[in-house]
Amino acid sequence: MESSPEFPLESQPELPPEPPREPLLTLPGALTAYIALLAVIHGVRMLLPFDIDDLVIQIFGFIPKRYDSTLLDVTFPGGTGAKVWTFVTYSLLHANLSHIGFNVLWLLPFGSALARRFGTLRFYLFMAVTAAAGALAHFVTHEHAVAPMIGASASVSGTMAAAIRFAFVKGSFLSFSRGDADAAARVPALSLMHALRNGRVLGFLAVWFGVNIIFGVGSIAIGAEGATVAWQAHIGGFFAGLVLFSLFDPVPRIAADAADASSQDVSTRD
């Protein structure tokens, strides 16, 4: 005689469903498309003859000397139009694969959070504005430079600066109690004044400026004397991202923000 199971099938207790596992790194579509664009552009350039690739850099790279009104006998490729588009297009060109790799490495955490927060259109506009800010900073400090500057590092620096306005807030992606990726990117941001009084933000700023000034990895100026780091462009993009963040931020204002490391309330973001 067969024994009956202790619990009939229909009355056996059900185990709670396992929560969905979030991948360690998921990229928003806007950032994925941006990285793919950088890779495609560089891949196509690698197939070009050297002289044609050099012409591409001359047309789309940022050359401060291009804006020198005293030039009478020097004509740069691209004409008048290049004086406008190169403020952004230089950021889509890179010297080599390691150059792209460094930029992408920093974009993965900071760019992902910002793309989720801003949405596609605002994210791309933000990248263009910070690229232009980096070019302007490079122009001011290298007014007569003939070497073209290329690289996305000014925009990357801008994303890092913008992200730290909310990165350390409770629930965000660099806090001790973060939520899922989308929730972490939508926490209320610190005002600029509160961000500049936050210990973690100040620590991040100190390390970032120190690394960029001493070592500087990113935007490269290509010229006859070799490659150098355009660290002033990094600072221009970073400063623009930090200050202009609120103009792009779609997250509604609230009466108070909660900092991750403190129980004190902070005022509304600017």
PDB file of C-alpha atoms in Angstrom:
ATOM      1  CA  MET A   1       0.000   0.000   0.000  1.00  0.00           C
ATOM      2  CA  GLU A   2       1.445   3.340  -1.053  1.00  0.00           C
ATOM      3  CA  SER A   3       1.839   5.984   1.598  1.00  0.00           C
ATOM      4  CA  SER A   4       0.240   9.374   1.096  1.00  0.00           C
ATOM      5  CA  PRO A   5       2.483  12.439   0.944  1.00  0.00           C
ATOM      6  CA  GLU A   6       2.572  14.507   4.082  1.00  0.00           C
ATOM      7  CA  PHE A   7       1.085  17.438   2.185  1.00  0.00           C
ATOM      8  CA  PRO A   8      -1.294  17.089  -0.740  1.00  0.00           C
ATOM      9  CA  LEU A   9       0.096  18.745  -3.844  1.00  0.00           C
ATOM     10  CA  GLU A  10      -2.440  21.551  -3.810  1.00  0.00           C
ATOM     11  CA  SER A  11      -1.732  22.448  -0.177  1.00  0.00           C
ATOM     12  CA  GLN A  12       2.073  22.458  -0.206  1.00  0.00           C
ATOM     13  CA  PRO A  13       3.491  25.808   0.876  1.00  0.00           C
ATOM     14  CA  GLU A  14       4.778  27.939  -1.991  1.00  0.00           C
ATOM     15  CA  LEU A  15       8.227  29.429  -1.842  1.00  0.00           C
ATOM     16  CA  PRO A  16       8.413  33.162  -2.495  1.00  0.00           C
ATOM     17  CA  PRO A  17       9.648  33.944  -5.992  1.00  0.00           C
ATOM     18  CA  GLU A  18      13.288  34.926  -6.262  1.00  0.00           C
ATOM     19  CA  PRO A  19      13.776  38.621  -6.902  1.00  0.00           C
ATOM     20  CA  PRO A  20      15.024  39.384 -10.397  1.00  0.00           C
ATOM     21  CA  ARG A  21      18.778  39.602 -10.562  1.00  0.00           C
ATOM     22  CA  GLU A  22      19.986  42.916 -11.907  1.00  0.00           C
ATOM     23  CA  PRO A  23      23.074  42.649 -14.112  1.00  0.00           C
ATOM     24  CA  LEU A  24      26.231  44.063 -12.592  1.00  0.00           C
ATOM     25  CA  LEU A  25      26.464  46.608 -15.386  1.00  0.00           C
ATOM     26  CA  THR A  26      23.593  47.643 -17.608  1.00  0.00           C
ATOM     27  CA  LEU A  27      24.050  50.513 -20.021  1.00  0.00           C
ATOM     28  CA  PRO A  28      21.226  52.859 -21.023  1.00  0.00           C
ATOM     29  CA  GLY A  29      20.600  53.063 -24.743  1.00  0.00           C
ATOM     30  CA  ALA A  30      21.834  56.641 -25.059  1.00  0.00           C
ATOM     31  CA  LEU A  31      25.239  55.776 -23.632  1.00  0.00           C
ATOM     32  CA  THR A  32      25.500  52.541 -25.626  1.00  0.00           C
ATOM     33  CA  ALA A  33      24.836  54.476 -28.837  1.00  0.00           C
ATOM     34  CA  TYR A  34      27.383  57.137 -27.881  1.00  0.00           C
ATOM     35  CA  ILE A  35      30.116  54.582 -27.208  1.00  0.00           C
ATOM     36  CA  ALA A  36      29.241  52.732 -30.416  1.00  0.00           C
ATOM     37  CA  LEU A  37      29.537  56.000 -32.362  1.00  0.00           C
ATOM     38  CA  LEU A  38      33.019  56.634 -30.958  1.00  0.00           C
ATOM     39  CA  ALA A  39      34.059  53.091 -31.845  1.00  0.00           C
ATOM     40  CA  VAL A  40      32.659  53.253 -35.394  1.00  0.00           C
ATOM     41  CA  ILE A  41      34.311  56.590 -36.110  1.00  0.00           C
ATOM     42  CA  HIS A  42      37.664  55.331 -34.897  1.00  0.00           C
ATOM     43  CA  GLY A  43      37.265  52.055 -36.760  1.00  0.00           C
ATOM     44  CA  VAL A  44      36.622  53.867 -40.034  1.00  0.00           C
ATOM     45  CA  ARG A  45      39.607  56.160 -39.452  1.00  0.00           C
ATOM     46  CA  MET A  46      41.859  53.154 -38.930  1.00  0.00           C
ATOM     47  CA  LEU A  47      41.023  52.054 -42.480  1.00  0.00           C
ATOM     48  CA  LEU A  48      41.934  55.411 -44.013  1.00  0.00           C
ATOM     49  CA  PRO A  49      45.351  56.223 -45.475  1.00  0.00           C
ATOM     50  CA  PHE A  50      47.467  58.355 -43.131  1.00  0.00           C
ATOM     51  CA  ASP A  51      47.144  61.553 -45.174  1.00  0.00           C
ATOM     52  CA  ILE A  52      43.346  61.245 -45.375  1.00  0.00           C
ATOM     53  CA  ASP A  53      43.068  60.543 -41.652  1.00  0.00           C
ATOM     54  CA  ASP A  54      45.253  63.563 -40.946  1.00  0.00           C
ATOM     55  CA  LEU A  55      42.907  65.658 -43.089  1.00  0.00           C
ATOM     56  CA  VAL A  56      39.931  64.376 -41.067  1.00  0.00           C
ATOM     57  CA  ILE A  57      41.666  65.467 -37.861  1.00  0.00           C
ATOM     58  CA  GLN A  58      42.449  68.865 -39.372  1.00  0.00           C
ATOM     59  CA  ILE A  59      38.812  69.365 -40.405  1.00  0.00           C
ATOM     60  CA  PHE A  60      37.096  68.051 -37.276  1.00  0.00           C
ATOM     61  CA  GLY A  61      39.718  68.513 -34.551  1.00  0.00           C
ATOM     62  CA  PHE A  62      39.782  71.680 -32.443  1.00  0.00           C
ATOM     63  CA  ILE A  63      42.638  73.984 -33.503  1.00  0.00           C
ATOM     64  CA  PRO A  64      42.962  77.231 -31.495  1.00  0.00           C
ATOM     65  CA  LYS A  65      45.049  78.881 -34.229  1.00  0.00           C
ATOM     66  CA  ARG A  66      42.052  78.509 -36.555  1.00  0.00           C
ATOM     67  CA  TYR A  67      40.469  81.507 -34.802  1.00  0.00           C
ATOM     68  CA  ASP A  68      43.495  83.807 -35.115  1.00  0.00           C
ATOM     69  CA  SER A  69      42.325  86.776 -37.179  1.00  0.00           C
ATOM     70  CA  THR A  70      45.913  87.854 -37.859  1.00  0.00           C
ATOM     71  CA  LEU A  71      46.559  84.836 -40.068  1.00  0.00           C
ATOM     72  CA  LEU A  72      46.992  85.960 -43.649  1.00  0.00           C
ATOM     73  CA  ASP A  73      48.874  83.110 -45.262  1.00  0.00           C
ATOM     74  CA  VAL A  74      47.564  80.041 -43.391  1.00  0.00           C
ATOM     75  CA  THR A  75      44.324  78.319 -44.357  1.00  0.00           C
ATOM     76  CA  PHE A  76      43.027  75.444 -42.248  1.00  0.00           C
ATOM     77  CA  PRO A  77      40.868  72.716 -43.813  1.00  0.00           C
ATOM     78  CA  GLY A  78      37.139  73.078 -43.126  1.00  0.00           C
ATOM     79  CA  GLY A  79      36.850  76.786 -43.713  1.00  0.00           C
ATOM     80  CA  THR A  80      34.418  78.914 -41.725  1.00  0.00           C
ATOM     81  CA  GLY A  81      32.176  75.982 -40.837  1.00  0.00           C
ATOM     82  CA  ALA A  82      34.989  74.249 -38.962  1.00  0.00           C
ATOM     83  CA  LYS A  83      35.165  77.238 -36.620  1.00  0.00           C
ATOM     84  CA  VAL A  84      31.711  76.210 -35.401  1.00  0.00           C
ATOM     85  CA  TRP A  85      31.445  72.430 -35.560  1.00  0.00           C
ATOM     86  CA  THR A  86      34.918  71.662 -34.198  1.00  0.00           C
ATOM     87  CA  PHE A  87      33.826  72.886 -30.750  1.00  0.00           C
ATOM     88  CA  VAL A  88      31.962  69.551 -30.588  1.00  0.00           C
ATOM     89  CA  THR A  89      33.290  67.256 -33.313  1.00  0.00           C
ATOM     90  CA  TYR A  90      36.778  67.079 -31.800  1.00  0.00           C
ATOM     91  CA  SER A  91      35.257  65.089 -28.937  1.00  0.00           C
ATOM     92  CA  LEU A  92      34.252  62.286 -31.312  1.00  0.00           C
ATOM     93  CA  LEU A  93      37.825  61.635 -32.471  1.00  0.00           C
ATOM     94  CA  HIS A  94      40.477  59.718 -30.542  1.00  0.00           C
ATOM     95  CA  ALA A  95      44.190  59.094 -30.928  1.00  0.00           C
ATOM     96  CA  ASN A  96      44.101  55.325 -30.381  1.00  0.00           C
ATOM     97  CA  LEU A  97      42.180  52.501 -28.751  1.00  0.00           C
ATOM     98  CA  SER A  98      43.635  53.143 -25.303  1.00  0.00           C
ATOM     99  CA  HIS A  99      42.469  56.748 -25.564  1.00  0.00           C
ATOM    100  CA  ILE A 100      38.903  55.556 -26.190  1.00  0.00           C
ATOM    101  CA  GLY A 101      39.285  52.897 -23.521  1.00  0.00           C
ATOM    102  CA  PHE A 102      40.138  55.375 -20.758  1.00  0.00           C
ATOM    103  CA  ASN A 103      37.195  57.572 -21.651  1.00  0.00           C
ATOM    104  CA  VAL A 104      34.755  54.667 -21.836  1.00  0.00           C
ATOM    105  CA  LEU A 105      36.056  53.312 -18.526  1.00  0.00           C
ATOM    106  CA  TRP A 106      34.991  56.502 -16.735  1.00  0.00           C
ATOM    107  CA  LEU A 107      31.765  56.784 -18.728  1.00  0.00           C
ATOM    108  CA  LEU A 108      30.497  53.381 -17.594  1.00  0.00           C
ATOM    109  CA  PRO A 109      29.577  54.391 -14.016  1.00  0.00           C
ATOM    110  CA  PHE A 110      29.121  58.163 -14.326  1.00  0.00           C
ATOM    111  CA  GLY A 111      27.765  58.352 -17.859  1.00  0.00           C
ATOM    112  CA  SER A 112      25.309  55.532 -17.202  1.00  0.00           C
ATOM    113  CA  ALA A 113      23.830  57.294 -14.187  1.00  0.00           C
ATOM    114  CA  LEU A 114      23.615  60.609 -16.010  1.00  0.00           C
ATOM    115  CA  ALA A 115      22.071  59.131 -19.173  1.00  0.00           C
ATOM    116  CA  ARG A 116      19.385  57.450 -17.072  1.00  0.00           C
ATOM    117  CA  ARG A 117      18.694  60.666 -15.219  1.00  0.00           C
ATOM    118  CA  PHE A 118      18.701  63.050 -18.175  1.00  0.00           C
ATOM    119  CA  GLY A 119      17.210  60.925 -20.922  1.00  0.00           C
ATOM    120  CA  THR A 120      18.605  60.677 -24.448  1.00  0.00           C
ATOM    121  CA  LEU A 121      18.142  64.217 -25.790  1.00  0.00           C
ATOM    122  CA  ARG A 122      19.341  66.016 -22.657  1.00  0.00           C
ATOM    123  CA  PHE A 123      22.262  63.645 -22.294  1.00  0.00           C
ATOM    124  CA  TYR A 124      23.508  64.283 -25.835  1.00  0.00           C
ATOM    125  CA  LEU A 125      23.007  68.037 -25.485  1.00  0.00           C
ATOM    126  CA  PHE A 126      24.901  67.945 -22.190  1.00  0.00           C
ATOM    127  CA  MET A 127      27.790  66.077 -23.833  1.00  0.00           C
ATOM    128  CA  ALA A 128      27.923  68.716 -26.588  1.00  0.00           C
ATOM    129  CA  VAL A 129      27.848  71.642 -24.140  1.00  0.00           C
ATOM    130  CA  THR A 130      30.608  70.221 -21.950  1.00  0.00           C
ATOM    131  CA  ALA A 131      32.687  69.432 -25.038  1.00  0.00           C
ATOM    132  CA  ALA A 132      32.332  73.073 -26.127  1.00  0.00           C
ATOM    133  CA  ALA A 133      33.285  74.236 -22.631  1.00  0.00           C
ATOM    134  CA  GLY A 134      36.405  72.078 -22.782  1.00  0.00           C
ATOM    135  CA  ALA A 135      37.307  73.496 -26.187  1.00  0.00           C
ATOM    136  CA  LEU A 136      36.827  77.032 -24.882  1.00  0.00           C
ATOM    137  CA  ALA A 137      39.103  76.353 -21.909  1.00  0.00           C
ATOM    138  CA  HIS A 138      41.719  74.898 -24.243  1.00  0.00           C
ATOM    139  CA  PHE A 139      41.435  77.919 -26.546  1.00  0.00           C
ATOM    140  CA  VAL A 140      41.914  80.391 -23.697  1.00  0.00           C
ATOM    141  CA  THR A 141      45.043  78.607 -22.507  1.00  0.00           C
ATOM    142  CA  HIS A 142      46.444  77.701 -25.969  1.00  0.00           C
ATOM    143  CA  GLU A 143      45.402  80.651 -28.098  1.00  0.00           C
ATOM    144  CA  HIS A 144      48.071  80.197 -30.762  1.00  0.00           C
ATOM    145  CA  ALA A 145      48.338  76.391 -30.747  1.00  0.00           C
ATOM    146  CA  VAL A 146      48.374  74.742 -34.162  1.00  0.00           C
ATOM    147  CA  ALA A 147      48.087  71.144 -32.940  1.00  0.00           C
ATOM    148  CA  PRO A 148      44.526  69.783 -33.160  1.00  0.00           C
ATOM    149  CA  MET A 149      42.945  68.669 -29.898  1.00  0.00           C
ATOM    150  CA  ILE A 150      40.818  65.526 -30.002  1.00  0.00           C
ATOM    151  CA  GLY A 151      39.113  63.304 -27.439  1.00  0.00           C
ATOM    152  CA  ALA A 152      35.908  63.061 -25.413  1.00  0.00           C
ATOM    153  CA  SER A 153      37.575  63.677 -22.059  1.00  0.00           C
ATOM    154  CA  ALA A 154      36.072  67.150 -21.547  1.00  0.00           C
ATOM    155  CA  SER A 155      32.588  65.647 -21.886  1.00  0.00           C
ATOM    156  CA  VAL A 156      33.551  62.666 -19.749  1.00  0.00           C
ATOM    157  CA  SER A 157      34.822  65.073 -17.099  1.00  0.00           C
ATOM    158  CA  GLY A 158      31.527  66.934 -17.340  1.00  0.00           C
ATOM    159  CA  THR A 159      29.545  63.767 -16.689  1.00  0.00           C
ATOM    160  CA  MET A 160      31.667  63.007 -13.640  1.00  0.00           C
ATOM    161  CA  ALA A 161      31.136  66.519 -12.259  1.00  0.00           C
ATOM    162  CA  ALA A 162      27.393  66.417 -12.876  1.00  0.00           C
ATOM    163  CA  ALA A 163      27.045  62.935 -11.391  1.00  0.00           C
ATOM    164  CA  ILE A 164      28.679  63.878  -8.090  1.00  0.00           C
ATOM    165  CA  ARG A 165      25.816  66.316  -7.513  1.00  0.00           C
ATOM    166  CA  PHE A 166      23.721  63.237  -6.672  1.00  0.00           C
ATOM    167  CA  ALA A 167      26.172  60.306  -6.564  1.00  0.00           C
ATOM    168  CA  PHE A 168      26.648  60.361  -2.777  1.00  0.00           C
ATOM    169  CA  VAL A 169      23.022  61.011  -1.821  1.00  0.00           C
ATOM    170  CA  LYS A 170      21.329  58.125  -0.013  1.00  0.00           C
ATOM    171  CA  GLY A 171      20.144  55.563  -2.524  1.00  0.00           C
ATOM    172  CA  SER A 172      22.392  56.781  -5.343  1.00  0.00           C
ATOM    173  CA  PHE A 173      25.038  54.725  -7.115  1.00  0.00           C
ATOM    174  CA  LEU A 174      28.000  55.751  -4.910  1.00  0.00           C
ATOM    175  CA  SER A 175      26.120  55.723  -1.611  1.00  0.00           C
ATOM    176  CA  PHE A 176      26.275  52.947   0.958  1.00  0.00           C
ATOM    177  CA  SER A 177      22.592  52.074   0.447  1.00  0.00           C
ATOM    178  CA  ARG A 178      21.969  52.253  -3.275  1.00  0.00           C
ATOM    179  CA  GLY A 179      18.831  51.063  -5.008  1.00  0.00           C
ATOM    180  CA  ASP A 180      18.511  49.633  -8.489  1.00  0.00           C
ATOM    181  CA  ALA A 181      20.181  51.499 -11.337  1.00  0.00           C
ATOM    182  CA  ASP A 182      17.143  53.528 -12.372  1.00  0.00           C
ATOM    183  CA  ALA A 183      16.223  54.483  -8.814  1.00  0.00           C
ATOM    184  CA  ALA A 184      19.843  55.325  -8.011  1.00  0.00           C
ATOM    185  CA  ALA A 185      19.937  57.741 -10.940  1.00  0.00           C
ATOM    186  CA  ARG A 186      16.741  59.537  -9.900  1.00  0.00           C
ATOM    187  CA  VAL A 187      17.523  60.543  -6.321  1.00  0.00           C
ATOM    188  CA  PRO A 188      17.210  64.263  -5.552  1.00  0.00           C
ATOM    189  CA  ALA A 189      20.452  66.129  -6.168  1.00  0.00           C
ATOM    190  CA  LEU A 190      22.403  68.304  -3.784  1.00  0.00           C
ATOM    191  CA  SER A 191      22.393  72.026  -4.408  1.00  0.00           C
ATOM    192  CA  LEU A 192      25.692  73.348  -5.676  1.00  0.00           C
ATOM    193  CA  MET A 193      26.424  75.022  -2.337  1.00  0.00           C
ATOM    194  CA  HIS A 194      25.638  71.872  -0.347  1.00  0.00           C
ATOM    195  CA  ALA A 195      27.658  69.752  -2.772  1.00  0.00           C
ATOM    196  CA  LEU A 196      30.689  71.968  -2.213  1.00  0.00           C
ATOM    197  CA  ARG A 197      30.309  71.503   1.540  1.00  0.00           C
ATOM    198  CA  ASN A 198      29.914  67.739   1.359  1.00  0.00           C
ATOM    199  CA  GLY A 199      33.010  65.863   2.552  1.00  0.00           C
ATOM    200  CA  ARG A 200      32.735  63.090  -0.031  1.00  0.00           C
ATOM    201  CA  VAL A 201      32.249  65.540  -2.870  1.00  0.00           C
ATOM    202  CA  LEU A 202      35.233  67.603  -1.728  1.00  0.00           C
ATOM    203  CA  GLY A 203      37.337  64.457  -1.469  1.00  0.00           C
ATOM    204  CA  PHE A 204      36.330  63.462  -4.982  1.00  0.00           C
ATOM    205  CA  LEU A 205      37.165  66.944  -6.274  1.00  0.00           C
ATOM    206  CA  ALA A 206      40.588  66.879  -4.639  1.00  0.00           C
ATOM    207  CA  VAL A 207      41.473  63.499  -6.126  1.00  0.00           C
ATOM    208  CA  TRP A 208      40.080  64.367  -9.558  1.00  0.00           C
ATOM    209  CA  PHE A 209      41.933  67.653  -9.877  1.00  0.00           C
ATOM    210  CA  GLY A 210      45.120  66.118  -8.512  1.00  0.00           C
ATOM    211  CA  VAL A 211      45.063  63.221 -10.961  1.00  0.00           C
ATOM    212  CA  ASN A 212      44.278  65.438 -13.941  1.00  0.00           C
ATOM    213  CA  ILE A 213      46.902  68.024 -13.205  1.00  0.00           C
ATOM    214  CA  ILE A 214      49.662  65.577 -12.299  1.00  0.00           C
ATOM    215  CA  PHE A 215      48.975  62.699 -14.670  1.00  0.00           C
ATOM    216  CA  GLY A 216      46.050  63.671 -16.890  1.00  0.00           C
ATOM    217  CA  VAL A 217      44.625  60.858 -18.997  1.00  0.00           C
ATOM    218  CA  GLY A 218      42.251  61.761 -21.811  1.00  0.00           C
ATOM    219  CA  SER A 219      42.052  64.463 -24.460  1.00  0.00           C
ATOM    220  CA  ILE A 220      45.207  64.497 -26.559  1.00  0.00           C
ATOM    221  CA  ALA A 221      46.641  67.215 -28.742  1.00  0.00           C
ATOM    222  CA  ILE A 222      48.304  65.735 -31.800  1.00  0.00           C
ATOM    223  CA  GLY A 223      51.108  67.712 -33.324  1.00  0.00           C
ATOM    224  CA  ALA A 224      54.621  67.550 -34.653  1.00  0.00           C
ATOM    225  CA  GLU A 225      56.056  67.367 -31.160  1.00  0.00           C
ATOM    226  CA  GLY A 226      53.968  64.367 -30.160  1.00  0.00           C
ATOM    227  CA  ALA A 227      50.945  63.855 -27.959  1.00  0.00           C
ATOM    228  CA  THR A 228      50.259  65.826 -24.796  1.00  0.00           C
ATOM    229  CA  VAL A 229      47.348  65.841 -22.369  1.00  0.00           C
ATOM    230  CA  ALA A 230      44.961  68.768 -22.713  1.00  0.00           C
ATOM    231  CA  TRP A 231      44.164  68.895 -19.007  1.00  0.00           C
ATOM    232  CA  GLN A 232      42.775  72.427 -19.222  1.00  0.00           C
ATOM    233  CA  ALA A 233      39.997  71.085 -21.436  1.00  0.00           C
ATOM    234  CA  HIS A 234      39.217  68.468 -18.791  1.00  0.00           C
ATOM    235  CA  ILE A 235      38.820  71.215 -16.199  1.00  0.00           C
ATOM    236  CA  GLY A 236      36.646  73.288 -18.535  1.00  0.00           C
ATOM    237  CA  GLY A 237      34.298  70.366 -19.132  1.00  0.00           C
ATOM    238  CA  PHE A 238      34.278  69.444 -15.457  1.00  0.00           C
ATOM    239  CA  PHE A 239      33.468  72.980 -14.311  1.00  0.00           C
ATOM    240  CA  ALA A 240      30.671  73.260 -16.893  1.00  0.00           C
ATOM    241  CA  GLY A 241      29.169  69.938 -15.825  1.00  0.00           C
ATOM    242  CA  LEU A 242      29.253  70.888 -12.156  1.00  0.00           C
ATOM    243  CA  VAL A 243      27.721  74.343 -12.593  1.00  0.00           C
ATOM    244  CA  LEU A 244      25.283  73.685 -15.467  1.00  0.00           C
ATOM    245  CA  PHE A 245      23.915  70.406 -14.090  1.00  0.00           C
ATOM    246  CA  SER A 246      20.712  72.004 -12.811  1.00  0.00           C
ATOM    247  CA  LEU A 247      19.838  73.372 -16.261  1.00  0.00           C
ATOM    248  CA  PHE A 248      19.590  69.798 -17.575  1.00  0.00           C
ATOM    249  CA  ASP A 249      18.299  67.965 -14.502  1.00  0.00           C
ATOM    250  CA  PRO A 250      14.661  66.823 -14.952  1.00  0.00           C
ATOM    251  CA  VAL A 251      14.243  65.487 -11.400  1.00  0.00           C
ATOM    252  CA  PRO A 252      11.713  67.706  -9.581  1.00  0.00           C
ATOM    253  CA  ARG A 253      12.833  70.032  -6.851  1.00  0.00           C
ATOM    254  CA  ILE A 254      12.021  69.044  -3.295  1.00  0.00           C
ATOM    255  CA  ALA A 255      11.942  70.862   0.012  1.00  0.00           C
ATOM    256  CA  ALA A 256      14.954  69.062   1.417  1.00  0.00           C
ATOM    257  CA  ASP A 257      17.586  66.549   0.353  1.00  0.00           C
ATOM    258  CA  ALA A 258      18.975  63.788   2.536  1.00  0.00           C
ATOM    259  CA  ALA A 259      22.722  63.343   2.375  1.00  0.00           C
ATOM    260  CA  ASP A 260      23.934  59.756   2.585  1.00  0.00           C
ATOM    261  CA  ALA A 261      26.390  60.310   5.410  1.00  0.00           C
ATOM    262  CA  SER A 262      24.243  62.655   7.507  1.00  0.00           C
ATOM    263  CA  SER A 263      20.760  62.789   8.962  1.00  0.00           C
ATOM    264  CA  GLN A 264      20.584  66.574   8.541  1.00  0.00           C
ATOM    265  CA  ASP A 265      18.309  68.007   5.889  1.00  0.00           C
ATOM    266  CA  VAL A 266      19.751  70.121   3.131  1.00  0.00           C
ATOM    267  CA  SER A 267      17.977  72.799   1.121  1.00  0.00           C
ATOM    268  CA  THR A 268      16.648  72.532  -2.424  1.00  0.00           C
ATOM    269  CA  ARG A 269      19.085  72.150  -5.274  1.00  0.00           C
ATOM    270  CA  ASP A 270      19.695  75.213  -7.427  1.00  0.00           C
TER     271      ASP A 270
END
